[in-house]
Each structure stands twice: as structure tokens, then as C-alpha cells.
Amino acid sequence: MYRTAAPARPTTTCLRLGRVLHREFPAGEHRIDVPELYRYFADLTRDHGIGHEQEDVDRARGNTFTSMAHALLDDELSAEEPIDLAIVAHATPDFDPRLSAAVSLTAVLPGGPLVFSLSGQGSSVAFTALRVAAAHARRHGSRRVLVLVADQTGMPYESDRPVRDAAVALLLEAGERGLDVRTRPGVAPEAVPEALAALLAEFPEPATVIAGRGVGPLAGAREVAPGFPATGLWAALAEQGLASPVLLADHDPVHLDLNVCAW
């Protein structure tokens, strides 16, 4: 349980990225064709001009964030290394709105950490989660933080959707030098090249740059596979590895946030 109390004294704890796990999932078998969800999705789509039929719910099969989290994290975390905070970050909604990955993870993660979800940020959501994690560590001294980023494609209504279900786990640990996450809000798509160049100039030249779909091709940068709005950038990081410094950059064209993360 998370309790309110007097303000905590700020610490100097920094979080570095210790491990990255990534997995894509085949079509899931979880079903949502029950009366309460017929009503739920009808109400959800009715006033927003989104195409929806009850048959969409009947046909829907998918993976929930909870099932993907368990599949990705099972046997990867030790009871001797408790998690202080976990954040579930997603651009698309969970497949089954009756389930909460945050509640499930609270019960199964070592240390019984505070867990909550972040959404409504588009492709910026993982950057936001990392900023929140860093701020929590400075304020509360958290030494191990898990950020779980998820995409799922089984929404039973018309929508832009990922090409496959996927999840990425970012395990952050206390270290001498932490992540550097910077966001420039209000950057229109046509202003991205100039704004990104100015932002990149603030960093020492990294060994590797990974460029998200929102910033377009960059000379010398590693590109990201299309169709994974939340996980794509971080999946490329998992493939690249953490042996050398990396800088990740992306822009969300809806929320107009330009994001850069380096370590």
C-alpha cells in the first residue's frame, strides 16, 4: 500500500539502465465476448465516430498486458533483488479492460512494489515513464525500478494499431551516472529536424543513435521497425545492447513531444 506522509527529503539517487528484455507474441487466445464488454465497447465508441460492431468483440482474441508481463518477466527477476517501483507504459489500451497489469504485478514482483500505469502519451509514453522513475528515485531513494512497455493489436473497433503484440522491460538500477531524458513539448512535425539537431547538440556524441519513426531517417542512426508505437524504439535498444553509450530519439506527431534519452 502507498501511504501519504510528510514530504520526503530529496536524495541523490541516479538510475542507470541495467537490463532490457524484449519479446513479440503470437496471436493470443484470451476472449472478451461477454455481455458487460458488449456494452462497454458500444459505449466507448458510440460518441467518437469509431466503427464498431458486436461481432468485433465476438471475434476478438488477444494477449493482455498481464499475460505478456508474466511471459516476459518469469524467471528474470530474483527475490534477492526487490523492485521498489514498477510502471506499466502503453500507447494502446489493454485488450481486456477488466484486468489490471499494475494490480497483478504488485502481487508477483519481488518486494511488493508500488505499481501504476501511464498512457495517453502516444509514442512518448516510455520517455514519460523514465522521467517519472528518475524523479521518484531522487525523491524516495528507489534503487531498482521496472518500466514495462507494451503494445497490443486486438482492439475490437476501428483504430490504428500495432502490427503485433509486444512488450519490453527496462530494468533500472541505482548507479553513479543516471539516464538523461529530455522532452521538448509543442514541436510541430515540420520543426522536428531543426529542434532535434539543437537537442542532440546538448549531448556528447554517442556511439550509437537509435531514431524512432517520428524523427525520420537520420544519417548514421539505427532505424526502428514500423508498427510498434510504444515498444519499437526500445526493442531496437534490446537488440543493440548496452555495451556502449546509446541515444534514443523520437517525436510524437499527435502530442507534439520531441524526446531524447541518453546514457
PDB file of C-alpha atoms in Angstrom, residues 6-156:
ATOM      1  CA  ALA A   6       5.288  14.254   5.217  1.00  0.00           C
ATOM      2  CA  PRO A   7       7.313  15.232   2.138  1.00  0.00           C
ATOM      3  CA  ALA A   8      10.333  13.016   1.647  1.00  0.00           C
ATOM      4  CA  ARG A   9      13.798  14.527   1.740  1.00  0.00           C
ATOM      5  CA  PRO A  10      15.274  14.525  -1.785  1.00  0.00           C
ATOM      6  CA  THR A  11      18.146  12.102  -2.424  1.00  0.00           C
ATOM      7  CA  THR A  12      20.961  11.998  -4.944  1.00  0.00           C
ATOM      8  CA  THR A  13      19.982   8.556  -6.278  1.00  0.00           C
ATOM      9  CA  CYS A  14      20.527   8.173 -10.031  1.00  0.00           C
ATOM     10  CA  LEU A  15      19.080   5.358 -12.125  1.00  0.00           C
ATOM     11  CA  ARG A  16      21.006   3.658 -14.895  1.00  0.00           C
ATOM     12  CA  LEU A  17      19.670   1.114 -17.345  1.00  0.00           C
ATOM     13  CA  GLY A  18      20.808  -2.314 -16.208  1.00  0.00           C
ATOM     14  CA  ARG A  19      18.876  -4.698 -18.478  1.00  0.00           C
ATOM     15  CA  VAL A  20      16.491  -4.609 -21.435  1.00  0.00           C
ATOM     16  CA  LEU A  21      14.173  -7.502 -22.269  1.00  0.00           C
ATOM     17  CA  HIS A  22      12.016  -7.694 -25.397  1.00  0.00           C
ATOM     18  CA  ARG A  23       9.537 -10.191 -26.755  1.00  0.00           C
ATOM     19  CA  GLU A  24       6.929 -10.274 -29.529  1.00  0.00           C
ATOM     20  CA  PHE A  25       3.906 -12.521 -29.085  1.00  0.00           C
ATOM     21  CA  PRO A  26       1.832 -14.632 -31.476  1.00  0.00           C
ATOM     22  CA  ALA A  27      -1.914 -14.097 -31.644  1.00  0.00           C
ATOM     23  CA  GLY A  28      -3.391 -14.641 -28.193  1.00  0.00           C
ATOM     24  CA  GLU A  29      -6.382 -16.730 -27.186  1.00  0.00           C
ATOM     25  CA  HIS A  30      -7.872 -14.565 -24.443  1.00  0.00           C
ATOM     26  CA  ARG A  31     -11.542 -13.756 -25.185  1.00  0.00           C
ATOM     27  CA  ILE A  32     -13.701 -10.774 -24.284  1.00  0.00           C
ATOM     28  CA  ASP A  33     -17.107 -11.850 -25.698  1.00  0.00           C
ATOM     29  CA  VAL A  34     -19.174 -11.339 -22.542  1.00  0.00           C
ATOM     30  CA  PRO A  35     -22.300  -9.152 -22.096  1.00  0.00           C
ATOM     31  CA  GLU A  36     -20.679  -6.481 -19.940  1.00  0.00           C
ATOM     32  CA  LEU A  37     -17.980  -5.893 -22.553  1.00  0.00           C
ATOM     33  CA  TYR A  38     -20.517  -5.712 -25.386  1.00  0.00           C
ATOM     34  CA  ARG A  39     -21.977  -2.738 -23.535  1.00  0.00           C
ATOM     35  CA  TYR A  40     -18.597  -1.343 -22.589  1.00  0.00           C
ATOM     36  CA  PHE A  41     -17.223  -1.177 -26.137  1.00  0.00           C
ATOM     37  CA  ALA A  42     -20.528   0.084 -27.551  1.00  0.00           C
ATOM     38  CA  ASP A  43     -20.498   2.960 -25.044  1.00  0.00           C
ATOM     39  CA  LEU A  44     -16.790   3.597 -25.615  1.00  0.00           C
ATOM     40  CA  THR A  45     -17.105   4.025 -29.380  1.00  0.00           C
ATOM     41  CA  ARG A  46     -20.612   5.484 -29.804  1.00  0.00           C
ATOM     42  CA  ASP A  47     -19.813   9.179 -29.345  1.00  0.00           C
ATOM     43  CA  HIS A  48     -16.429   9.186 -31.044  1.00  0.00           C
ATOM     44  CA  GLY A  49     -17.280   8.185 -34.606  1.00  0.00           C
ATOM     45  CA  ILE A  50     -15.357   4.919 -34.281  1.00  0.00           C
ATOM     46  CA  GLY A  51     -16.609   1.932 -36.275  1.00  0.00           C
ATOM     47  CA  HIS A  52     -17.717  -0.931 -34.026  1.00  0.00           C
ATOM     48  CA  GLU A  53     -19.980  -3.982 -34.216  1.00  0.00           C
ATOM     49  CA  GLN A  54     -20.742  -6.606 -31.588  1.00  0.00           C
ATOM     50  CA  GLU A  55     -19.262  -9.182 -33.947  1.00  0.00           C
ATOM     51  CA  ASP A  56     -15.895  -7.436 -33.484  1.00  0.00           C
ATOM     52  CA  VAL A  57     -15.997  -8.398 -29.808  1.00  0.00           C
ATOM     53  CA  ASP A  58     -17.120 -11.951 -30.647  1.00  0.00           C
ATOM     54  CA  ARG A  59     -14.176 -12.442 -32.981  1.00  0.00           C
ATOM     55  CA  ALA A  60     -11.570 -10.698 -30.826  1.00  0.00           C
ATOM     56  CA  ARG A  61      -8.700 -12.764 -29.439  1.00  0.00           C
ATOM     57  CA  GLY A  62      -5.600 -11.315 -27.876  1.00  0.00           C
ATOM     58  CA  ASN A  63      -2.888 -11.092 -25.271  1.00  0.00           C
ATOM     59  CA  THR A  64      -3.430  -8.987 -22.169  1.00  0.00           C
ATOM     60  CA  PHE A  65      -0.720  -6.802 -20.693  1.00  0.00           C
ATOM     61  CA  THR A  66      -0.780  -9.087 -17.655  1.00  0.00           C
ATOM     62  CA  SER A  67      -0.088 -12.243 -19.660  1.00  0.00           C
ATOM     63  CA  MET A  68       2.674 -10.550 -21.658  1.00  0.00           C
ATOM     64  CA  ALA A  69       4.279  -9.213 -18.480  1.00  0.00           C
ATOM     65  CA  HIS A  70       4.325 -12.641 -16.868  1.00  0.00           C
ATOM     66  CA  ALA A  71       5.718 -14.292 -20.003  1.00  0.00           C
ATOM     67  CA  LEU A  72       8.468 -11.671 -20.327  1.00  0.00           C
ATOM     68  CA  LEU A  73       9.469 -11.482 -16.671  1.00  0.00           C
ATOM     69  CA  ASP A  74       9.093 -15.056 -15.403  1.00  0.00           C
ATOM     70  CA  ASP A  75      12.492 -16.371 -14.233  1.00  0.00           C
ATOM     71  CA  GLU A  76      14.127 -12.992 -14.944  1.00  0.00           C
ATOM     72  CA  LEU A  77      13.749 -11.346 -11.512  1.00  0.00           C
ATOM     73  CA  SER A  78      15.219 -12.601  -8.250  1.00  0.00           C
ATOM     74  CA  ALA A  79      13.643 -12.404  -4.787  1.00  0.00           C
ATOM     75  CA  GLU A  80      17.054 -11.191  -3.562  1.00  0.00           C
ATOM     76  CA  GLU A  81      16.734  -8.093  -5.754  1.00  0.00           C
ATOM     77  CA  PRO A  82      13.420  -6.435  -4.806  1.00  0.00           C
ATOM     78  CA  ILE A  83      11.761  -3.879  -7.069  1.00  0.00           C
ATOM     79  CA  ASP A  84      10.955  -0.530  -5.439  1.00  0.00           C
ATOM     80  CA  LEU A  85       8.677   0.845  -8.175  1.00  0.00           C
ATOM     81  CA  ALA A  86       7.156  -0.504 -11.399  1.00  0.00           C
ATOM     82  CA  ILE A  87       5.454   1.447 -14.181  1.00  0.00           C
ATOM     83  CA  VAL A  88       3.329  -0.079 -16.957  1.00  0.00           C
ATOM     84  CA  ALA A  89       3.539   2.203 -20.019  1.00  0.00           C
ATOM     85  CA  HIS A  90       1.303   1.745 -23.069  1.00  0.00           C
ATOM     86  CA  ALA A  91       0.029   3.680 -26.091  1.00  0.00           C
ATOM     87  CA  THR A  92      -2.822   1.293 -26.925  1.00  0.00           C
ATOM     88  CA  PRO A  93      -5.323   0.171 -24.251  1.00  0.00           C
ATOM     89  CA  ASP A  94      -5.171  -3.244 -22.632  1.00  0.00           C
ATOM     90  CA  PHE A  95      -7.008  -5.988 -24.512  1.00  0.00           C
ATOM     91  CA  ASP A  96      -9.328  -6.779 -21.593  1.00  0.00           C
ATOM     92  CA  PRO A  97     -10.395  -3.653 -19.656  1.00  0.00           C
ATOM     93  CA  ARG A  98     -11.469  -5.807 -16.703  1.00  0.00           C
ATOM     94  CA  LEU A  99      -7.857  -6.719 -15.940  1.00  0.00           C
ATOM     95  CA  SER A 100      -5.103  -4.550 -14.482  1.00  0.00           C
ATOM     96  CA  ALA A 101      -1.482  -5.400 -15.146  1.00  0.00           C
ATOM     97  CA  ALA A 102      -0.464  -2.983 -12.379  1.00  0.00           C
ATOM     98  CA  VAL A 103      -2.540  -4.811  -9.768  1.00  0.00           C
ATOM     99  CA  SER A 104      -1.213  -8.174 -10.901  1.00  0.00           C
ATOM    100  CA  LEU A 105       2.412  -7.053 -10.828  1.00  0.00           C
ATOM    101  CA  THR A 106       2.038  -5.615  -7.335  1.00  0.00           C
ATOM    102  CA  ALA A 107       1.291  -9.144  -6.115  1.00  0.00           C
ATOM    103  CA  VAL A 108       4.028 -11.007  -8.003  1.00  0.00           C
ATOM    104  CA  LEU A 109       7.048  -8.717  -8.309  1.00  0.00           C
ATOM    105  CA  PRO A 110       9.762  -9.216  -5.676  1.00  0.00           C
ATOM    106  CA  GLY A 111       9.445  -6.630  -2.931  1.00  0.00           C
ATOM    107  CA  GLY A 112       5.736  -5.955  -3.494  1.00  0.00           C
ATOM    108  CA  PRO A 113       6.412  -2.540  -5.060  1.00  0.00           C
ATOM    109  CA  LEU A 114       4.170   0.376  -5.824  1.00  0.00           C
ATOM    110  CA  VAL A 115       2.938  -0.173  -9.403  1.00  0.00           C
ATOM    111  CA  PHE A 116       0.918   2.137 -11.626  1.00  0.00           C
ATOM    112  CA  SER A 117       0.201   2.672 -15.315  1.00  0.00           C
ATOM    113  CA  LEU A 118       0.868   5.512 -17.750  1.00  0.00           C
ATOM    114  CA  SER A 119      -0.999   6.027 -21.027  1.00  0.00           C
ATOM    115  CA  GLY A 120      -2.398   8.791 -23.201  1.00  0.00           C
ATOM    116  CA  GLN A 121       1.121   9.828 -24.269  1.00  0.00           C
ATOM    117  CA  GLY A 122       1.354   8.094 -27.637  1.00  0.00           C
ATOM    118  CA  SER A 123       4.881   7.083 -28.598  1.00  0.00           C
ATOM    119  CA  SER A 124       6.228   9.352 -25.839  1.00  0.00           C
ATOM    120  CA  VAL A 125       4.894   7.121 -23.080  1.00  0.00           C
ATOM    121  CA  ALA A 126       8.131   5.255 -22.302  1.00  0.00           C
ATOM    122  CA  PHE A 127      10.074   8.529 -22.099  1.00  0.00           C
ATOM    123  CA  THR A 128       7.467   9.848 -19.663  1.00  0.00           C
ATOM    124  CA  ALA A 129       7.751   6.677 -17.593  1.00  0.00           C
ATOM    125  CA  LEU A 130      11.530   7.061 -17.419  1.00  0.00           C
ATOM    126  CA  ARG A 131      11.206  10.686 -16.277  1.00  0.00           C
ATOM    127  CA  VAL A 132       8.740   9.621 -13.583  1.00  0.00           C
ATOM    128  CA  ALA A 133      11.059   6.813 -12.488  1.00  0.00           C
ATOM    129  CA  ALA A 134      14.025   9.169 -12.212  1.00  0.00           C
ATOM    130  CA  ALA A 135      12.001  11.717 -10.223  1.00  0.00           C
ATOM    131  CA  HIS A 136      10.724   9.000  -7.868  1.00  0.00           C
ATOM    132  CA  ALA A 137      14.289   7.787  -7.284  1.00  0.00           C
ATOM    133  CA  ARG A 138      15.516  11.288  -6.458  1.00  0.00           C
ATOM    134  CA  ARG A 139      12.652  11.884  -4.037  1.00  0.00           C
ATOM    135  CA  HIS A 140      12.312   8.446  -2.448  1.00  0.00           C
ATOM    136  CA  GLY A 141      15.680   6.806  -2.993  1.00  0.00           C
ATOM    137  CA  SER A 142      14.349   3.961  -5.172  1.00  0.00           C
ATOM    138  CA  ARG A 143      17.217   1.699  -6.193  1.00  0.00           C
ATOM    139  CA  ARG A 144      15.506  -0.715  -8.585  1.00  0.00           C
ATOM    140  CA  VAL A 145      12.685   0.364 -10.897  1.00  0.00           C
ATOM    141  CA  LEU A 146      10.950  -1.666 -13.596  1.00  0.00           C
ATOM    142  CA  VAL A 147       9.376   0.050 -16.616  1.00  0.00           C
ATOM    143  CA  LEU A 148       7.193  -2.320 -18.651  1.00  0.00           C
ATOM    144  CA  VAL A 149       6.277  -1.006 -22.116  1.00  0.00           C
ATOM    145  CA  ALA A 150       3.516  -2.812 -24.035  1.00  0.00           C
ATOM    146  CA  ASP A 151       1.774  -2.792 -27.421  1.00  0.00           C
ATOM    147  CA  GLN A 152      -1.300  -4.861 -28.268  1.00  0.00           C
ATOM    148  CA  THR A 153      -3.205  -5.112 -31.517  1.00  0.00           C
ATOM    149  CA  GLY A 154      -6.548  -6.720 -30.580  1.00  0.00           C
ATOM    150  CA  MET A 155      -8.836  -3.715 -30.017  1.00  0.00           C
ATOM    151  CA  PRO A 156     -12.369  -4.717 -31.147  1.00  0.00           C
TER     152      PRO A 156
END
